[in-house]
Coordinates of C-alpha atoms and ligand atoms in Angstrom, one line a residue:
M4 CA -9.7 165.2 -82.9
A5 CA -12.8 165.1 -85.1
D6 CA -15.1 164.4 -82.2
S7 CA -14.2 167.5 -80.3
K8 CA -13.9 169.9 -83.1
R9 CA -16.6 169.6 -85.7
L10 CA -20.0 168.1 -84.9
L11 CA -23.5 168.4 -86.3
V12 CA -26.4 167.6 -84.0
R13 CA -29.0 166.9 -86.7
G14 CA -32.8 167.2 -86.5
G15 CA -33.5 167.5 -82.8
Q16 CA -36.1 169.7 -81.1
V17 CA -33.9 172.5 -79.9
Y18 CA -35.0 174.1 -76.7
D19 CA -35.0 177.9 -76.9
H20 CA -35.5 179.8 -73.7
D21 CA -37.1 182.6 -75.7
G22 CA -39.1 180.5 -78.1
D23 CA -41.9 177.9 -77.7
V24 CA -40.8 176.2 -74.5
H25 CA -43.5 173.6 -74.7
R26 CA -43.0 172.5 -78.3
P27 CA -39.5 173.5 -79.5
G28 CA -38.9 173.6 -83.2
V29 CA -36.7 171.2 -85.1
A30 CA -33.2 172.4 -86.1
D31 CA -29.7 171.3 -86.6
I32 CA -26.9 172.6 -84.4
L33 CA -23.4 173.0 -85.9
I34 CA -20.5 172.9 -83.5
E35 CA -17.0 174.0 -84.3
G36 CA -14.1 174.2 -81.9
G37 CA -16.3 173.7 -78.8
T38 CA -18.6 176.6 -79.8
I39 CA -22.1 176.6 -81.4
A40 CA -21.5 177.9 -84.9
A41 CA -25.0 177.8 -86.2
V42 CA -28.5 176.7 -85.3
G43 CA -31.0 176.3 -88.2
A44 CA -32.7 174.0 -90.7
H45 CA -30.7 171.7 -92.9
L46 CA -27.3 173.0 -92.2
A47 CA -24.7 171.8 -94.7
V48 CA -21.6 169.9 -93.5
D49 CA -18.7 168.2 -95.1
G50 CA -17.0 164.9 -94.4
E51 CA -15.0 166.4 -91.6
H52 CA -18.0 166.6 -89.3
D53 CA -19.1 163.9 -86.9
V54 CA -22.9 163.7 -87.0
I55 CA -25.3 162.9 -84.1
D56 CA -28.8 162.0 -85.2
A57 CA -31.1 163.8 -82.9
F58 CA -34.4 162.9 -84.6
G59 CA -37.0 162.3 -81.9
R60 CA -34.8 163.9 -79.3
L61 CA -35.1 167.1 -77.3
V62 CA -31.9 169.0 -77.3
V63 CA -31.5 171.1 -74.1
P64 CA -28.7 173.4 -72.9
G65 CA -26.5 171.4 -70.5
L66 CA -27.7 171.7 -67.0
I67 CA -25.5 173.5 -64.5
N68 CA -25.2 172.6 -60.8
A69 CA -24.3 175.9 -59.1
H70 CA -23.6 174.4 -55.7
Y71 CA -21.8 171.1 -55.3
H72 CA -19.0 169.5 -53.2
S73 CA -17.2 166.5 -54.5
H74 CA -15.5 165.7 -51.2
D75 CA -18.3 163.5 -49.8
T76 CA -19.7 161.7 -52.8
L77 CA -18.6 158.3 -51.3
C78 CA -20.9 159.1 -48.2
R79 CA -24.0 158.9 -50.4
G80 CA -26.7 156.9 -48.6
L81 CA -24.9 156.8 -45.2
F82 CA -27.1 159.4 -43.5
E83 CA -30.7 160.4 -42.9
E84 CA -32.5 162.2 -40.1
L85 CA -29.5 164.4 -39.0
P86 CA -29.7 168.2 -38.9
L87 CA -26.8 170.0 -40.6
E88 CA -24.6 170.6 -37.6
F89 CA -24.8 167.0 -36.5
W90 CA -24.2 165.7 -40.0
L91 CA -21.0 167.8 -40.3
L92 CA -19.5 165.8 -37.4
Y93 CA -19.5 162.7 -39.7
T94 CA -19.0 164.1 -43.2
M95 CA -16.1 166.4 -42.4
P96 CA -13.6 163.7 -41.3
M97 CA -14.7 161.4 -44.1
G98 CA -13.7 164.1 -46.7
A99 CA -10.3 165.0 -45.1
N100 CA -6.9 163.4 -45.6
R101 CA -7.9 160.6 -47.9
S102 CA -5.7 158.8 -50.4
K103 CA -5.2 160.2 -53.8
E104 CA -6.9 157.1 -55.3
E105 CA -10.0 157.8 -53.2
V106 CA -9.9 161.5 -54.1
R107 CA -9.8 160.7 -57.8
A108 CA -12.6 158.1 -57.4
R109 CA -14.9 160.4 -55.4
T110 CA -14.4 163.2 -58.0
L111 CA -15.3 160.8 -60.8
V112 CA -18.3 159.3 -58.9
G113 CA -19.9 162.7 -58.7
A114 CA -19.0 163.7 -62.2
L115 CA -20.3 160.5 -63.6
E116 CA -23.7 160.8 -61.9
S117 CA -23.9 164.4 -62.9
L118 CA -23.3 163.6 -66.6
R119 CA -25.8 160.8 -66.6
C120 CA -28.3 163.2 -65.1
G121 CA -27.7 165.8 -67.8
I122 CA -25.4 168.1 -65.7
T123 CA -22.6 169.4 -67.9
T124 CA -21.1 171.9 -65.4
V125 CA -20.5 171.4 -61.7
Q126 CA -19.5 174.3 -59.4
D127 CA -17.2 172.3 -57.1
M128 CA -16.8 174.1 -53.8
L129 CA -14.3 171.6 -52.7
G130 CA -13.1 171.0 -49.1
L131 CA -9.6 170.0 -50.1
I132 CA -7.7 168.7 -47.2
P133 CA -4.7 168.7 -47.5
L134 CA -4.8 171.9 -49.5
N135 CA -1.9 171.3 -51.8
E136 CA -0.8 171.0 -55.4
D137 CA -0.7 167.2 -55.6
Y138 CA -4.3 166.9 -54.6
T139 CA -5.3 169.8 -56.8
D140 CA -3.8 168.0 -59.7
V141 CA -5.6 164.7 -58.9
V142 CA -8.9 166.5 -58.9
L143 CA -8.4 168.5 -62.0
K144 CA -7.1 165.5 -63.9
A145 CA -10.2 163.5 -62.9
Y146 CA -12.4 166.3 -64.2
R147 CA -10.4 166.5 -67.4
D148 CA -10.5 162.8 -68.0
I149 CA -14.2 162.4 -67.6
G150 CA -14.8 165.6 -69.6
I151 CA -17.3 167.5 -67.4
R152 CA -17.0 171.3 -67.1
V153 CA -16.0 172.5 -63.7
V154 CA -16.1 175.8 -61.9
F155 CA -13.5 174.9 -59.4
S156 CA -13.2 176.6 -56.1
P157 CA -11.3 175.0 -53.2
M158 CA -12.7 176.4 -50.1
V159 CA -10.7 178.7 -47.8
A160 CA -11.3 179.7 -44.2
D161 CA -9.1 181.1 -41.5
L162 CA -11.4 180.5 -38.5
P163 CA -11.9 176.9 -37.4
P164 CA -14.9 174.7 -38.4
L165 CA -16.2 175.1 -34.8
A166 CA -17.2 178.7 -35.7
M167 CA -20.1 177.3 -37.7
V168 CA -21.8 176.1 -34.5
R169 CA -24.0 178.5 -32.5
G170 CA -23.4 177.9 -28.8
Q171 CA -19.9 176.6 -29.6
D172 CA -18.6 177.5 -26.1
S173 CA -21.2 175.4 -24.4
L174 CA -19.9 172.2 -26.0
P175 CA -17.4 170.1 -24.1
A176 CA -13.8 170.5 -25.2
E177 CA -13.8 167.0 -26.9
V178 CA -16.8 167.9 -29.0
Q179 CA -15.3 171.2 -30.0
E180 CA -12.2 169.2 -31.1
M181 CA -14.4 166.9 -33.2
F182 CA -15.5 170.0 -35.3
G183 CA -12.0 171.3 -35.4
T184 CA -10.5 174.2 -33.4
K185 CA -7.7 175.1 -35.9
A186 CA -7.5 176.7 -39.3
L187 CA -4.7 177.4 -41.8
P188 CA -3.3 180.9 -41.9
M189 CA -5.0 183.2 -44.4
R190 CA -1.9 184.1 -46.4
E191 CA -0.9 180.5 -47.0
Q192 CA -4.4 179.7 -48.5
L193 CA -4.7 182.8 -50.7
D194 CA -1.1 182.3 -52.0
Y195 CA -2.0 178.7 -52.8
L196 CA -5.1 179.8 -54.8
E197 CA -3.2 182.4 -56.7
H198 CA -0.5 179.9 -57.6
Q199 CA -3.1 177.4 -58.8
F200 CA -4.7 180.0 -61.1
K201 CA -1.3 180.2 -62.8
R202 CA -0.5 176.5 -62.8
H203 CA -3.9 175.6 -64.3
P204 CA -5.1 178.6 -66.3
A205 CA -8.8 178.7 -67.0
A206 CA -9.4 177.2 -70.4
G207 CA -11.7 174.7 -72.1
T208 CA -13.7 173.0 -69.4
L209 CA -11.9 174.6 -66.4
H210 CA -13.1 177.7 -64.7
W211 CA -12.0 179.1 -61.4
A212 CA -14.0 180.7 -58.6
L213 CA -13.3 181.9 -55.1
A214 CA -15.0 180.2 -52.1
P215 CA -14.5 181.6 -48.7
F216 CA -16.3 178.8 -46.8
A217 CA -18.7 181.0 -44.9
P218 CA -18.5 184.6 -43.5
Q219 CA -18.5 183.3 -39.9
R220 CA -15.4 181.1 -40.7
C221 CA -13.4 184.0 -42.1
T222 CA -11.7 187.0 -40.6
P223 CA -12.4 190.4 -42.2
Q224 CA -8.8 190.1 -43.6
M225 CA -9.6 186.8 -45.3
L226 CA -12.8 188.2 -46.9
E227 CA -11.0 191.3 -48.0
G228 CA -8.3 189.1 -49.4
C229 CA -10.9 187.1 -51.4
A230 CA -12.5 190.3 -52.6
A231 CA -9.1 191.5 -53.9
L232 CA -8.3 188.2 -55.6
A233 CA -11.7 188.1 -57.2
H234 CA -11.2 191.6 -58.6
K235 CA -7.6 190.9 -59.7
H236 CA -8.5 187.7 -61.5
D237 CA -12.0 188.6 -62.6
L238 CA -13.6 185.7 -60.7
P239 CA -17.0 184.9 -59.2
V240 CA -17.3 184.2 -55.5
Y241 CA -19.4 181.6 -53.7
T242 CA -20.0 181.4 -49.9
H243 CA -22.4 179.6 -47.6
V244 CA -24.8 182.0 -45.9
Y245 CA -27.8 181.4 -43.6
E246 CA -28.1 177.7 -44.2
T247 CA -29.5 177.1 -40.7
K248 CA -31.3 179.1 -38.1
G249 CA -28.2 178.8 -35.9
Q250 CA -26.3 180.7 -38.6
A251 CA -28.9 183.5 -38.5
L252 CA -28.4 183.7 -34.8
I253 CA -24.6 183.8 -35.3
G254 CA -25.1 186.8 -37.6
R255 CA -27.1 188.6 -35.0
E256 CA -24.9 187.8 -32.0
R257 CA -21.3 187.8 -33.4
Y258 CA -21.7 190.4 -36.1
A259 CA -23.6 193.2 -34.2
D260 CA -21.0 195.6 -35.5
H261 CA -22.2 194.8 -39.0
G262 CA -25.9 195.4 -38.3
G263 CA -26.2 191.8 -36.9
S264 CA -26.1 190.6 -40.5
L265 CA -23.8 188.3 -42.4
I266 CA -24.8 190.2 -45.5
G267 CA -23.7 193.4 -43.7
Y268 CA -20.4 191.6 -42.8
L269 CA -19.9 190.7 -46.5
A270 CA -20.6 194.3 -47.6
D271 CA -18.2 195.8 -45.0
T272 CA -15.4 193.5 -46.2
G273 CA -15.9 194.4 -49.9
L274 CA -17.6 191.2 -51.1
L275 CA -21.2 192.3 -51.6
G276 CA -21.5 193.0 -55.4
P277 CA -22.2 191.4 -58.8
R278 CA -19.5 188.7 -58.4
L279 CA -21.0 187.4 -55.1
N280 CA -23.2 184.4 -54.9
I281 CA -24.4 183.3 -51.5
V282 CA -25.5 179.7 -51.1
H283 CA -28.7 178.6 -49.3
S284 CA -30.1 181.8 -47.8
V285 CA -32.9 179.8 -46.0
W286 CA -32.8 182.3 -43.1
I287 CA -32.2 185.5 -44.9
S288 CA -34.4 188.5 -43.9
R289 CA -36.4 190.6 -46.4
P290 CA -34.2 193.7 -46.0
E291 CA -31.2 191.5 -46.6
M292 CA -32.8 190.1 -49.8
E293 CA -33.4 193.7 -51.0
R294 CA -29.8 194.6 -50.2
M295 CA -28.6 191.6 -52.2
A296 CA -30.8 192.5 -55.2
A297 CA -29.7 196.1 -55.2
A298 CA -26.0 194.9 -55.3
D299 CA -26.8 192.4 -58.1
A300 CA -25.5 189.6 -55.9
G301 CA -27.0 186.2 -56.4
I302 CA -28.4 183.4 -54.3
V303 CA -28.0 179.7 -55.1
L304 CA -30.9 177.7 -53.7
N305 CA -30.5 174.1 -52.5
H306 CA -33.9 172.9 -51.4
L307 CA -33.0 169.2 -51.5
S308 CA -30.2 169.5 -48.9
N309 CA -32.0 172.1 -46.9
L310 CA -34.9 169.7 -46.4
K311 CA -32.8 166.6 -45.9
L312 CA -30.6 168.3 -43.3
K313 CA -33.6 169.9 -41.6
S314 CA -32.5 173.5 -42.2
G315 CA -35.8 174.7 -43.5
I316 CA -37.3 176.1 -46.7
A317 CA -35.8 179.0 -48.5
P318 CA -38.4 181.8 -49.1
V319 CA -38.8 181.4 -52.9
C320 CA -41.6 183.9 -53.3
D321 CA -40.0 186.6 -51.2
L322 CA -36.7 186.2 -53.1
R323 CA -38.6 186.5 -56.4
D324 CA -40.5 189.6 -55.1
A325 CA -37.3 191.2 -53.9
G326 CA -35.8 190.6 -57.4
V327 CA -32.7 188.7 -56.3
R328 CA -31.0 186.8 -59.2
L329 CA -31.3 183.1 -58.5
G330 CA -29.4 179.9 -59.2
L331 CA -30.1 176.3 -58.3
G332 CA -27.8 173.7 -56.8
C333 CA -27.8 170.1 -55.7
D334 CA -25.3 170.4 -52.9
N335 CA -23.4 167.6 -51.1
C336 CA -23.9 164.0 -52.3
S337 CA -24.5 162.9 -48.7
G338 CA -26.8 165.9 -48.0
T339 CA -29.2 165.3 -50.8
D340 CA -27.9 161.9 -52.0
V341 CA -28.5 162.8 -55.7
Q342 CA -26.9 165.1 -58.3
S343 CA -30.1 165.9 -60.2
A344 CA -30.9 169.3 -61.5
F345 CA -34.3 167.8 -62.5
Q346 CA -35.1 167.3 -58.8
A347 CA -33.7 170.8 -57.9
M348 CA -35.9 172.4 -60.6
K349 CA -39.0 170.6 -59.5
M350 CA -38.4 171.5 -55.8
F351 CA -38.0 175.1 -56.8
C352 CA -41.4 175.2 -58.5
L353 CA -43.2 173.1 -55.9
L354 CA -42.0 174.6 -52.7
A355 CA -43.3 178.1 -53.5
A356 CA -46.7 176.6 -52.5
V357 CA -45.7 176.5 -48.8
S358 CA -46.0 180.3 -48.7
E359 CA -48.2 181.2 -51.7
P360 CA -51.5 179.4 -52.2
E361 CA -52.6 181.8 -55.0
P362 CA -52.4 180.7 -58.7
G363 CA -49.1 181.8 -60.2
P364 CA -45.4 181.2 -60.8
P365 CA -42.7 180.0 -60.5
L366 CA -43.1 178.1 -63.7
A367 CA -41.2 175.2 -65.2
H368 CA -39.5 177.2 -67.9
E369 CA -38.3 179.7 -65.3
A370 CA -36.7 176.8 -63.3
I371 CA -34.9 175.7 -66.5
R372 CA -33.7 179.3 -67.0
H373 CA -32.3 179.3 -63.5
A374 CA -30.6 176.0 -63.9
T375 CA -28.9 177.1 -67.1
L376 CA -28.6 180.8 -67.7
G377 CA -29.0 181.8 -64.1
N378 CA -26.3 179.3 -63.0
A379 CA -24.0 180.4 -65.8
R380 CA -24.4 183.9 -64.5
T381 CA -23.3 182.8 -61.0
A382 CA -20.1 181.5 -62.6
G383 CA -19.4 184.7 -64.5
L384 CA -20.3 182.9 -67.8
A385 CA -23.4 185.0 -68.7
G386 CA -23.7 185.3 -72.5
R387 CA -21.3 182.3 -73.0
L388 CA -23.1 179.3 -71.4
G389 CA -26.6 178.1 -70.9
A390 CA -28.4 178.6 -74.2
L391 CA -28.3 176.9 -77.6
K392 CA -27.4 179.9 -79.7
P393 CA -24.5 180.7 -82.0
G394 CA -21.5 181.9 -80.1
Y395 CA -22.4 180.0 -77.0
I396 CA -20.2 177.2 -75.6
A397 CA -21.4 173.8 -77.0
D398 CA -22.7 172.1 -73.8
M399 CA -26.0 170.3 -74.4
I400 CA -27.9 167.1 -73.6
L401 CA -30.1 165.0 -75.8
I402 CA -33.3 163.7 -74.2
D403 CA -35.0 160.6 -75.6
L404 CA -38.6 161.6 -76.3
D405 CA -39.5 157.9 -76.5
D406 CA -39.0 157.6 -72.8
V407 CA -42.3 157.1 -70.9
A408 CA -41.8 160.5 -69.3
Y409 CA -42.9 162.0 -72.7
V410 CA -45.8 159.7 -73.5
P411 CA -47.8 161.7 -74.2
Y412 CA -45.6 164.6 -75.1
N413 CA -47.4 167.8 -74.2
S414 CA -44.8 170.3 -72.9
A415 CA -41.0 170.1 -73.1
A416 CA -40.5 172.5 -70.2
R417 CA -43.1 171.0 -67.9
Q418 CA -42.1 167.4 -68.5
L419 CA -38.4 168.2 -68.1
V420 CA -39.1 169.8 -64.7
Y421 CA -42.0 167.7 -63.3
T422 CA -41.6 164.3 -65.0
E423 CA -38.0 163.7 -66.1
A424 CA -36.0 161.5 -63.6
G425 CA -32.8 161.6 -65.5
R426 CA -33.7 158.4 -67.4
G427 CA -34.3 160.2 -70.6
V428 CA -30.8 161.6 -70.8
E429 CA -29.3 159.8 -73.8
S430 CA -26.3 161.8 -75.0
V431 CA -24.3 164.5 -73.4
I432 CA -22.0 167.0 -75.2
V433 CA -19.5 169.1 -73.3
D434 CA -17.4 171.7 -75.0
G435 CA -18.4 170.2 -78.3
R436 CA -17.3 166.7 -77.3
P437 CA -19.7 163.9 -76.9
V438 CA -18.9 162.5 -73.4
M439 CA -21.9 160.2 -73.4
R440 CA -23.4 158.8 -76.5
E441 CA -26.5 156.7 -76.6
R442 CA -26.2 156.2 -72.8
K443 CA -22.5 155.1 -73.0
I444 CA -19.9 157.2 -71.3
T445 CA -17.1 157.6 -73.9
T446 CA -14.4 159.0 -71.7
I447 CA -13.8 156.5 -69.0
D448 CA -14.3 152.7 -68.6
E449 CA -17.4 152.8 -66.4
D450 CA -17.4 149.1 -65.5
A451 CA -13.8 149.1 -64.5
F452 CA -14.4 152.2 -62.5
R453 CA -17.3 150.6 -60.6
R454 CA -15.0 147.8 -59.6
E455 CA -12.4 150.3 -58.4
V456 CA -14.9 152.1 -56.3
A457 CA -16.2 148.9 -54.7
G458 CA -12.6 148.1 -53.8
L459 CA -12.0 151.5 -52.2
M460 CA -15.2 151.3 -50.2
R461 CA -14.0 148.5 -48.0
H462 CA -11.4 150.7 -46.4
F463 CA -13.7 153.7 -46.5
I464 CA -16.6 152.0 -44.6
A465 CA -14.2 150.7 -41.9
D466 CA -13.0 154.3 -41.3
Y467 CA -16.6 155.5 -41.4
D468 CA -17.6 153.0 -38.7
A469 CA -14.8 154.3 -36.5
V470 CA -16.0 157.9 -36.9
V471 CA -19.6 156.9 -36.0
A472 CA -18.4 155.1 -32.9
S473 CA -16.3 158.1 -31.8
R474 CA -19.2 160.6 -32.2
K475 CA -21.7 158.8 -30.0
H476 CA -21.2 160.8 -26.8
A477 CA -21.3 164.1 -28.7
L478 CA -24.9 163.7 -29.7
P479 CA -26.6 164.8 -26.4
H480 CA -24.5 167.9 -26.3
M481 CA -25.3 168.7 -29.9
L482 CA -29.0 168.2 -29.3
A483 CA -28.9 170.6 -26.3
A484 CA -27.3 173.3 -28.5
H485 CA -29.7 172.6 -31.3
R486 CA -32.8 173.0 -29.1
K487 CA -31.5 176.3 -27.8
V488 CA -31.4 177.6 -31.3
W489 CA -34.9 176.3 -32.0
Q490 CA -36.3 177.8 -28.8
T491 CA -35.1 181.3 -29.8
D492 CA -37.6 183.4 -31.7
I493 CA -35.9 185.4 -34.4
G494 CA -39.1 186.6 -36.1
M495 CA -38.8 184.2 -39.1
N496 CA -40.4 180.8 -39.6
R497 CA -38.9 178.6 -42.3
F498 CA -41.0 175.5 -41.4
V499 CA -44.6 176.2 -42.0
N500 CA -46.4 172.9 -41.8
R501 CA -46.4 172.5 -38.1
T502 CA -48.9 174.3 -35.8
R503 CA -47.4 173.7 -32.4
Ligands
ZN22 ZN1 -22.3 173.7 -49.5

């Protein structure tokens, strides 16, 4: 197939992390077999090459979303005002035991939005229920069909979802049931994963990762099992840690044997190391950050969902000072309502101001580095993905510099981070294959797909309405547990703009 094998992106301004990030120079990019073969002026090609004219375009490494869940994309726009633990009561049932048609559609919805926003790789930490081969095949086929790169990691956990809630025992039995009081056995889940690695070997646009849901949802045996699988198959690991203040309390109360720390628990079960990425870390302490940095473990920040779900603000300046390697994510579609690395990068730069009024970083080009090279590192793809250099995987986006976001055009890095809304993304290349060209998705029939989603939503919304009705009497109990968390002083404040 000519379009996936030999391609020349001609005459664009090619963004180079190590070059002039404000006014990148013009160059051609030669792509062969999904890899960047050369970057330079006036590269010669033969008739076998497809050519994309990138004159007046900014060519940027494809953005990577290092934290995402495709299981709730159809819930976009259904929520606001709910803190995380409340929101889980609604999103968890809407992602579980759905039809295969719906699972395909929700996978494509998120992938489509991602591509149109310049994201060429999603790290899908999928809550796949039921956790079986048929559903795995549906999801992976959808990703293959639309052509986005995926770091796929179906989540595993052998303690029930209720374990995520601090003060779980104070909730009435029926509210405990709403969260879920059962979990699959460890061995069944790890065997499933290992079997899938063999059925769908990592190649092309598919990569695997391990995703123990969260330390507090896993027995030590499960975490040790994940560490062993990660080592055996050379895979990265992602897990949710310290998203909310309640989770910091869970660490102190339930994991006293591990220094009252979920990081300590991960260390004691063999997971703390260069493969590990913890997601969120809003409520991480300074000694824990330093421990993470010393272990070369990473943190994936998700400011958008942390704010929308009232979890707090991750301590960007402290994390930078501690030297932790960082990535950026967009998180759930119903927890941020948008898959936009542009918004995630902007938040990363802006929110430092809540703790640091002095002039100084983080700067726009650093945010771009996190969203490309940093996020590639989280997936174990350092040196292969995230830059436009010979030998790197050919994932890139073309930004239309005629868009008003670049009128006038003063800085590529700053205008990508602070001004770009996604509107300028004109063409997207993944693995050397143009999957969007001049704003048209080339891999699926987008209009037909919109009609399909609209049809599926009639049933989906009816189910959602039933879930909402069933949750009503849980809310006062949730509020009581939530307030107990907030009334407990743990020596950290992740909300700084309130004086009382
Ligand atoms: Zn998450």
